[in-house]
């Protein structure tokens, strides 16, 4: 899956499959369900805002 060139669907797919892991990691740090959910939401938001900056590493 490529996220370069603003491929919104590819980024959505990546985030959908990784969201649970993101939540688990956030919860390990903050030990609060609401805060962990907010952290994940903020991370997803920032990913969408900055997806145009993703470059191909090849």
Coordinates of C-alpha atoms in Angstrom, one line a residue:
X1 CA 0.0 0.0 0.0
X2 CA 1.3 3.4 -0.9
X3 CA 0.5 6.6 0.9
X4 CA 2.5 8.9 -1.3
X5 CA 0.8 11.4 -3.5
X6 CA -2.0 11.8 -1.0
X7 CA -3.5 8.4 -1.3
X8 CA -6.2 8.8 1.4
X9 CA -7.6 5.3 1.1
X10 CA -4.2 3.7 1.7
X11 CA -3.6 5.8 4.8
X12 CA -7.1 5.0 6.0
X13 CA -6.4 1.2 5.6
X14 CA -3.1 1.5 7.4
X15 CA -4.6 3.4 10.3
X16 CA -7.6 1.1 10.5
X17 CA -5.4 -2.0 10.9
X18 CA -3.0 -0.3 13.4
X19 CA -5.6 1.7 15.5
X20 CA -5.9 -1.0 18.2
X21 CA -2.1 -1.2 18.6
X22 CA -1.9 2.6 18.8
X23 CA -4.6 2.5 21.6
X24 CA -2.8 -0.2 23.5
X25 CA 0.5 1.7 23.4
X26 CA -1.2 5.0 24.4
X27 CA -3.0 3.2 27.3
X28 CA 0.3 1.7 28.6
X29 CA 1.6 5.2 28.9
X30 CA -1.4 7.1 30.3
X31 CA -3.3 4.4 32.1
X32 CA -6.6 6.1 31.3
X33 CA -9.1 5.0 28.6
X34 CA -10.3 8.5 27.7
X35 CA -6.9 10.0 27.4
X36 CA -5.6 7.0 25.4
X37 CA -8.5 7.5 22.9
X38 CA -7.8 11.2 22.6
X39 CA -4.1 10.5 21.9
X40 CA -5.0 8.1 19.1
X41 CA -7.5 10.5 17.7
X42 CA -4.9 13.3 17.7
X43 CA -2.3 11.0 16.0
X44 CA -4.8 10.0 13.3
X45 CA -5.7 13.6 12.7
X46 CA -2.1 14.6 12.4
X47 CA -1.4 11.7 10.0
X48 CA -4.2 12.9 7.7
X49 CA -3.1 16.5 7.8
X50 CA 0.5 15.6 6.9
X51 CA -0.1 12.8 4.5
X52 CA 0.9 15.0 1.6
X53 CA 4.4 15.1 3.0
X54 CA 5.0 11.4 2.9
X55 CA 7.8 10.5 0.5
X56 CA 8.8 7.3 -1.3
X57 CA 11.9 6.0 0.4
X58 CA 13.1 4.3 -2.8

